[in-house]
Structure formats: structure tokens, C-alpha cells
Tab-separated table of C-alpha atoms and ligand atoms in Angstrom:
chain	number	residue	atom	x	y	z
M	897	MET	CA	0.000	0.000	0.000
M	898	GLU	CA	1.303	3.489	-0.864
M	899	SER	CA	2.417	5.528	2.167
M	900	LYS	CA	0.081	8.286	3.230
M	901	LYS	CA	1.257	11.923	3.157
M	902	VAL	CA	1.033	14.001	6.326
M	903	ILE	CA	1.440	17.713	7.036
M	904	VAL	CA	2.549	18.645	10.566
M	905	THR	CA	2.734	22.341	11.482
M	906	GLY	CA	5.534	23.354	13.857
M	907	GLY	CA	7.657	20.207	13.518
M	908	ASN	CA	11.078	21.646	14.330
M	909	ARG	CA	10.843	21.125	18.105
M	910	GLY	CA	8.730	19.888	20.998
M	911	ILE	CA	5.602	17.823	20.410
M	912	GLY	CA	5.619	18.548	16.665
M	913	LYS	CA	9.132	17.141	16.250
M	914	GLY	CA	8.148	14.053	18.264
M	915	ILE	CA	5.134	13.557	15.978
M	916	VAL	CA	7.257	13.940	12.834
M	917	LEU	CA	9.870	11.412	13.993
M	918	SER	CA	7.227	8.906	15.021
M	919	LEU	CA	5.315	9.217	11.711
M	920	LEU	CA	8.557	8.752	9.735
M	921	GLU	CA	9.249	5.621	11.763
M	922	GLN	CA	5.816	4.316	10.679
M	923	SER	CA	6.795	4.939	6.998
M	924	TYR	CA	4.568	7.958	6.401
M	925	HIS	CA	5.723	10.750	4.087
M	926	VAL	CA	5.856	13.968	6.094
M	927	LEU	CA	5.887	17.669	5.191
M	928	THR	CA	6.543	19.810	8.234
M	929	THR	CA	7.009	23.515	8.914
M	930	SER	CA	8.778	26.065	11.050
M	931	ARG	CA	8.875	29.844	10.997
M	932	ASP	CA	12.533	29.455	10.037
M	933	ILE	CA	13.507	26.357	8.082
M	934	LYS	CA	17.114	26.704	9.326
M	935	LYS	CA	15.901	25.660	12.795
M	936	PHE	CA	15.471	22.027	11.670
M	937	ASP	CA	18.015	19.517	12.915
M	938	ILE	CA	16.291	16.466	11.407
M	939	SER	CA	16.453	15.043	7.900
M	940	HIS	CA	15.016	11.912	6.283
M	941	PRO	CA	14.369	10.792	2.686
M	942	ASN	CA	10.584	10.935	3.338
M	943	LEU	CA	10.703	14.353	5.026
M	944	LYS	CA	10.055	17.697	3.337
M	945	LEU	CA	10.455	21.059	5.102
M	946	ALA	CA	8.711	24.375	4.497
M	947	ASP	CA	8.659	27.843	6.019
M	948	LEU	CA	5.304	28.817	7.509
M	949	ASP	CA	4.212	31.552	9.871
M	950	VAL	CA	0.564	30.766	10.565
M	951	CYS	CA	-0.078	34.393	11.598
M	952	ASP	CA	1.250	35.865	8.351
M	953	ASP	CA	-1.279	35.757	5.502
M	954	GLU	CA	1.426	36.054	2.839
M	955	SER	CA	3.255	33.054	4.320
M	956	VAL	CA	-0.010	31.052	4.471
M	957	SER	CA	-0.735	31.960	0.862
M	958	LYS	CA	2.747	30.736	-0.258
M	959	PHE	CA	2.161	27.558	1.728
M	960	GLN	CA	-1.060	26.974	-0.244
M	961	ASP	CA	1.028	26.256	-3.415
M	962	ILE	CA	3.191	23.782	-1.491
M	963	VAL	CA	0.105	22.039	-0.071
M	964	ASN	CA	-1.515	21.799	-3.519
M	965	LYS	CA	1.578	20.073	-4.940
M	966	TYR	CA	1.988	17.797	-1.905
M	967	ASP	CA	-1.695	16.738	-1.818
M	968	PRO	CA	-1.790	15.525	1.820
M	969	ASP	CA	-4.015	12.768	3.211
M	970	ILE	CA	-3.557	13.817	6.845
M	971	LEU	CA	-3.158	17.196	8.584
M	972	ILE	CA	-1.806	17.679	12.100
M	973	ASN	CA	-2.434	21.233	13.353
M	974	ASN	CA	0.234	21.406	16.047
M	975	ALA	CA	1.803	24.910	15.967
M	976	GLY	CA	0.920	26.903	19.063
M	977	VAL	CA	2.077	29.491	21.599
M	978	THR	CA	1.395	30.679	25.131
M	979	LYS	CA	1.466	34.309	26.309
M	980	ASP	CA	0.399	33.775	29.915
M	981	ASN	CA	-0.634	36.586	32.213
M	982	LEU	CA	-3.333	37.249	34.764
M	983	PHE	CA	-6.372	38.701	33.042
M	984	LEU	CA	-5.969	42.208	34.531
M	985	ARG	CA	-2.446	42.385	33.127
M	986	MET	CA	-3.101	40.677	29.810
M	987	THR	CA	-2.747	43.002	26.842
M	988	GLU	CA	-4.898	42.882	23.736
M	989	ASP	CA	-1.747	41.989	21.761
M	990	ASP	CA	-1.158	38.918	23.967
M	991	TRP	CA	-4.793	37.906	23.532
M	992	ASN	CA	-4.722	38.357	19.749
M	993	GLU	CA	-1.386	36.603	19.217
M	994	VAL	CA	-2.548	33.476	21.034
M	995	ILE	CA	-5.974	33.350	19.367
M	996	ASP	CA	-4.365	33.960	15.980
M	997	THR	CA	-1.633	31.342	16.384
M	998	ASN	CA	-3.657	28.614	18.102
M	999	LEU	CA	-7.198	29.010	16.736
M	1000	ASN	CA	-7.303	31.149	13.583
M	1001	SER	CA	-4.409	29.108	12.187
M	1002	VAL	CA	-6.465	25.917	12.515
M	1003	PHE	CA	-9.158	27.529	10.358
M	1004	LYS	CA	-6.622	28.798	7.782
M	1005	ILE	CA	-4.466	25.671	7.430
M	1006	THR	CA	-7.425	23.261	7.453
M	1007	LYS	CA	-8.947	25.311	4.581
M	1008	LEU	CA	-5.841	24.531	2.520
M	1009	VAL	CA	-6.259	20.738	2.742
M	1010	VAL	CA	-9.979	19.958	2.849
M	1011	LYS	CA	-10.762	20.166	-0.892
M	1012	GLY	CA	-8.032	17.618	-1.669
M	1013	MET	CA	-9.347	15.259	1.017
M	1014	LEU	CA	-12.899	15.591	-0.332
M	1015	LYS	CA	-11.646	14.511	-3.775
M	1016	LYS	CA	-9.917	11.466	-2.271
M	1017	LYS	CA	-12.945	10.626	-0.109
M	1018	TRP	CA	-10.468	9.984	2.713
M	1019	GLY	CA	-8.803	12.255	5.220
M	1020	ARG	CA	-7.659	12.741	8.769
M	1021	ILE	CA	-7.481	16.085	10.561
M	1022	ILE	CA	-5.870	15.999	13.998
M	1023	ASN	CA	-5.723	19.165	16.073
M	1024	ILE	CA	-3.476	19.531	19.111
M	1025	SER	CA	-5.554	21.333	21.736
M	1026	SER	CA	-4.927	21.220	25.512
M	1027	ILE	CA	-6.631	20.214	28.763
M	1028	SER	CA	-6.483	23.950	29.512
M	1029	GLY	CA	-9.357	24.314	27.018
M	1030	SER	CA	-11.764	22.319	29.196
M	1031	MET	CA	-10.208	22.653	32.650
M	1032	GLY	CA	-9.318	26.381	32.552
M	1033	ASN	CA	-6.061	27.705	33.968
M	1034	SER	CA	-5.292	30.853	35.900
M	1035	GLY	CA	-3.130	33.129	33.727
M	1036	GLN	CA	-4.312	31.459	30.518
M	1037	THR	CA	-7.620	33.113	29.543
M	1038	ASN	CA	-6.243	33.578	26.017
M	1039	TYR	CA	-4.734	30.090	25.709
M	1040	SER	CA	-7.733	28.276	27.282
M	1041	ALA	CA	-10.168	30.147	25.022
M	1042	SER	CA	-8.090	29.289	21.943
M	1043	LYS	CA	-7.911	25.578	22.817
M	1044	ALA	CA	-11.621	25.323	23.748
M	1045	GLY	CA	-12.239	26.870	20.334
M	1046	VAL	CA	-10.087	24.201	18.685
M	1047	ASP	CA	-12.098	21.415	20.375
M	1048	ALA	CA	-15.417	22.999	19.329
M	1049	PHE	CA	-14.121	23.515	15.766
M	1050	THR	CA	-13.149	19.827	15.765
M	1051	ARG	CA	-16.646	18.629	16.684
M	1052	SER	CA	-18.421	20.869	14.156
M	1053	LEU	CA	-16.081	20.031	11.267
M	1054	ALA	CA	-16.350	16.317	12.114
M	1055	LYS	CA	-20.131	16.594	11.623
M	1056	GLU	CA	-19.665	18.381	8.280
M	1057	LEU	CA	-17.085	15.983	6.839
M	1058	GLY	CA	-18.121	12.624	8.298
M	1059	SER	CA	-20.185	11.598	5.276
M	1060	ARG	CA	-17.076	12.052	3.097
M	1061	ASN	CA	-14.944	9.645	5.148
M	1062	ILE	CA	-12.845	12.433	6.668
M	1063	THR	CA	-12.391	12.208	10.436
M	1064	VAL	CA	-11.588	15.226	12.604
M	1065	ASN	CA	-10.303	14.747	16.151
M	1066	SER	CA	-8.261	16.643	18.682
M	1067	ILE	CA	-5.710	15.585	21.266
M	1068	ALA	CA	-5.638	17.467	24.573
M	1069	PRO	CA	-2.265	17.018	26.284
M	1070	GLY	CA	-1.666	17.876	29.914
M	1071	PHE	CA	1.890	18.857	30.848
M	1072	ILE	CA	4.385	17.594	28.294
M	1073	GLN	CA	8.114	18.313	28.693
M	1074	THR	CA	8.940	20.889	25.958
M	1075	ASP	CA	10.197	24.497	25.660
M	1076	MET	CA	6.607	25.651	26.263
M	1077	THR	CA	6.377	24.117	29.736
M	1078	GLU	CA	10.018	24.442	30.843
M	1079	SER	CA	9.281	27.137	33.427
M	1080	LEU	CA	6.005	25.560	34.651
M	1081	ILE	CA	7.061	22.056	35.631
M	1082	ASN	CA	7.958	21.504	39.298
M	1083	GLU	CA	7.643	18.889	42.055
M	1084	ASP	CA	4.258	20.223	43.291
M	1085	LEU	CA	2.772	19.880	39.832
M	1086	VAL	CA	4.107	16.337	39.379
M	1087	MET	CA	2.512	15.296	42.701
M	1088	LYS	CA	-0.912	16.410	41.372
M	1089	ILE	CA	-0.636	14.071	38.373
M	1090	PRO	CA	-2.056	10.585	39.170
M	1091	LEU	CA	0.672	8.924	37.049
M	1092	LYS	CA	3.312	10.976	38.962
M	1093	ARG	CA	5.236	12.203	35.949
M	1094	VAL	CA	4.920	14.844	33.270
M	1095	GLY	CA	4.372	13.525	29.757
M	1096	ASN	CA	6.943	13.246	27.012
M	1097	VAL	CA	6.446	13.971	23.323
M	1098	ASP	CA	6.123	10.248	22.523
M	1099	ASP	CA	3.059	10.007	24.797
M	1100	VAL	CA	1.321	12.408	22.390
M	1101	ALA	CA	2.930	11.092	19.178
M	1102	SER	CA	1.620	7.558	19.777
M	1103	ILE	CA	-1.964	8.877	19.943
M	1104	VAL	CA	-1.410	10.883	16.747
M	1105	ASN	CA	-0.232	7.653	15.112
M	1106	PHE	CA	-3.369	5.869	16.253
M	1107	LEU	CA	-5.696	8.630	15.000
M	1108	ALA	CA	-3.832	8.766	11.671
M	1109	SER	CA	-4.165	5.018	11.149
M	1110	GLU	CA	-7.026	2.905	9.780
M	1111	GLU	CA	-7.462	1.564	13.326
M	1112	SER	CA	-9.259	4.795	14.287
M	1113	ASN	CA	-11.705	4.615	11.319
M	1114	TYR	CA	-14.819	4.885	13.503
M	1115	ILE	CA	-13.668	7.741	15.768
M	1116	THR	CA	-14.528	11.323	14.874
M	1117	GLY	CA	-15.342	14.580	16.658
M	1118	GLN	CA	-13.522	13.445	19.799
M	1119	THR	CA	-10.943	15.040	22.068
M	1120	LEU	CA	-8.517	12.453	23.418
M	1121	VAL	CA	-6.987	13.577	26.701
M	1122	VAL	CA	-3.304	12.667	27.246
M	1123	ASP	CA	-2.475	14.044	30.692
M	1124	GLY	CA	-1.548	11.210	33.082
M	1125	GLY	CA	-4.966	11.641	34.724
M	1126	LEU	CA	-4.471	15.295	35.768
M	1127	PHE	CA	-7.919	16.425	34.615
M	1128	MET	CA	-10.835	14.041	35.053
M	1129	LYS	CA	-14.307	15.353	34.243
O	1418	NDP	P1	6.961	24.433	21.559
O	1418	NDP	O1	6.997	25.829	22.068
O	1418	NDP	O2	8.044	23.481	21.934
O	1418	NDP	O3	6.833	24.428	19.963
O	1418	NDP	C1	5.858	25.244	19.344
O	1418	NDP	C2	5.873	24.998	17.851
O	1418	NDP	O4	4.876	25.865	17.265
O	1418	NDP	C3	7.222	25.371	17.241
O	1418	NDP	O5	7.506	24.488	16.182
O	1418	NDP	C4	6.956	26.763	16.716
O	1418	NDP	O6	7.763	27.115	15.610
O	1418	NDP	C5	5.503	26.646	16.250
O	1418	NDP	N1	4.907	27.979	16.130
O	1418	NDP	C6	4.685	28.886	17.104
O	1418	NDP	N2	4.171	30.016	16.573
O	1418	NDP	C7	4.054	29.799	15.230
O	1418	NDP	C8	3.600	30.579	14.144
O	1418	NDP	N3	3.152	31.844	14.293
O	1418	NDP	N4	3.631	30.040	12.900
O	1418	NDP	C9	4.092	28.788	12.706
O	1418	NDP	N5	4.552	27.990	13.693
O	1418	NDP	C10	4.530	28.502	14.947
O	1418	NDP	O7	5.530	23.880	22.015
O	1418	NDP	P2	4.994	22.397	22.266
O	1418	NDP	O8	5.696	21.433	21.402
O	1418	NDP	O9	4.951	22.187	23.726
O	1418	NDP	O10	3.473	22.579	21.781
O	1418	NDP	C11	2.982	22.040	20.570
O	1418	NDP	C12	1.454	22.093	20.608
O	1418	NDP	O11	0.992	21.334	21.719
O	1418	NDP	C13	0.903	23.509	20.811
O	1418	NDP	O12	-0.270	23.664	20.069
O	1418	NDP	C14	0.601	23.560	22.286
O	1418	NDP	O13	-0.384	24.502	22.587
O	1418	NDP	C15	0.142	22.130	22.522
O	1418	NDP	N6	0.227	21.715	23.916
O	1418	NDP	C16	1.427	21.602	24.557
O	1418	NDP	C17	1.481	21.183	25.871
O	1418	NDP	C18	2.739	20.986	26.620
O	1418	NDP	O14	2.661	20.636	27.815
O	1418	NDP	N7	3.908	21.175	26.042
O	1418	NDP	C19	0.239	20.881	26.609
O	1418	NDP	C20	-0.948	21.043	25.845
O	1418	NDP	C21	-0.948	21.431	24.548
O	1418	NDP	P3	9.052	28.087	15.795
O	1418	NDP	O15	10.179	27.215	16.246
O	1418	NDP	O16	9.210	28.660	14.444
O	1418	NDP	O17	8.698	29.089	16.869
């Protein structure tokens, strides 16, 4: 069977890089992005790299041509940022940057791939959200709102595309060891996690692999929580 083609946004570090490496190991073809292609320290015969700033419309428009040529089967919307601050101190710029990077980007990049998936009558869209979107987090009104938006987007798009054999799901990680969480992880936090450890990028990548595979054929519109039990509804 021919290998499926995957786009992963923000694959130069952190969770995105873990996802890219794991997909390559499973023989997928992968196209991944960074705001600066020089930041990549990985190479592989099945890996293509592209510049993409999801907040820059010109960059997104250039990426459209690359996507059209690549013709992906699977999209992983992973790129994201935090700009944490207590609400009274949060600036409108911090609010807008986080909503633009984490939520508006999911709208823009998904738009680039859906027509191709409709033609193939097969597709997988996997959005990386966060438990912050359902649990809430002090200092993260912008981030929580963006990730709750991603989960709601996921459910609505899953309803629209289900009849065309395209599944749309999100993954909500808890605390995963990356640049984003470097300053947040401490002993007190670890003690609150039932599994008594923070996650690593492979904990998320393995779930991406499952959702990308035929084994997840009958799952759509779901948010899979990967947090060691930190947030239980
Ligand atoms: P990192 O900070 O390690 O990596 C973020 C990635 O997003 C980088 O590749 C970065 O690219 C890219 N990115 C940021 N802004 C933009 C932009 N404007 N345009 C294009 N790419 C951009 O974060 P993580 O790996 O930890 O996070 C990955 C995803 O997982 C995010 O969506 C995050 O919200 C989510 N998440 C992470 C958790 C964690 O505990 N780490 C928990 C829950 C969710 P560049 O190098 O160019 O800046």
C-alpha cells in the first residue's frame, strides 16, 4: 500500500518534532514547517520542510502552493504558543497573538487541505488542543479560550465531513516536557498528576499515530486527553 502523506505544522521542536519522527518511523511521508527552516536539525528521505508563519497571511498563501503540490491525506495542526498573564495584566496583543496562532491558524491551514481530502474521499485532521481548554487555567484566559475553540471547531467540522470519510479529532495534552512548559514544571505539579510524571512527546505522538491510522476509522469529533490523569471530568 502506498504511504500516506502528512502535514505537521511546527515540527522543528517539541511535540511537533516528536510527531514527525514517530510518523517517519511508521513509513509515512511527512511535510513539516517552522517559521525558520534553518531551525530544523532532522532530515530523512521521506521528510520535506517548508517555512510557515501561521499568523502571516502572505506566508499562508505561499504555503497553499506547497500544499496543492503535496496533496496531503492527513493534517496535524500542532503549531501553538502561550502568552500567559493574569487577566488584569493581559494586553490585547497577547490575547490576539494566542488566538491567531492557536485558533485562527487551525481555520486557515485546514482550509488549505480539505478540498483535496474531499476529492480522495479519505482524510484525517488531527488538532493539538490542551486540557487547559476544558479545565481552565489561571493566567491562561487567552490560551484556554483558543484551545476550547479548537475542540469545538473539531466537533463541528467532524459533523460536516463525516459523510465524506474524513475524520476530525483533537488531542488534549496535559503537561508535556517541551520548551513551552520548561518554566512551569515543578515537584508540586508532578505530585498532582495521578501517574506521577509529566508527559513526554512520545506520549502524544503515539496517539497521533493511532488517529492517523485505519485503526481509528470509527472515531470522529472526539478530544482524546493525554495528561496522566491530571484532569478528570
Ligand atoms: P513548543 O513551544 O516546543 O513548539 C511550538 C511549535 O509551534 C514550534 O515548532 C513553533 O515554531 C511553532 N509555532 C509557534 N508560533 C508559530 C507561528 N506563528 N507560525 C508557525 N509555527 C509557529 O511547544 P509544544 O511542542 O509544547 O506545543 C505544541 C502544541 O501542543 C501547541 O499547540 C501547544 O499549545 C500544545 N500543547 C502543549 C502542551 C505541553 O505541555 N507542552 C500541553 C498542551 C498542549 P518556531 O520554532 O518557528 O517558533
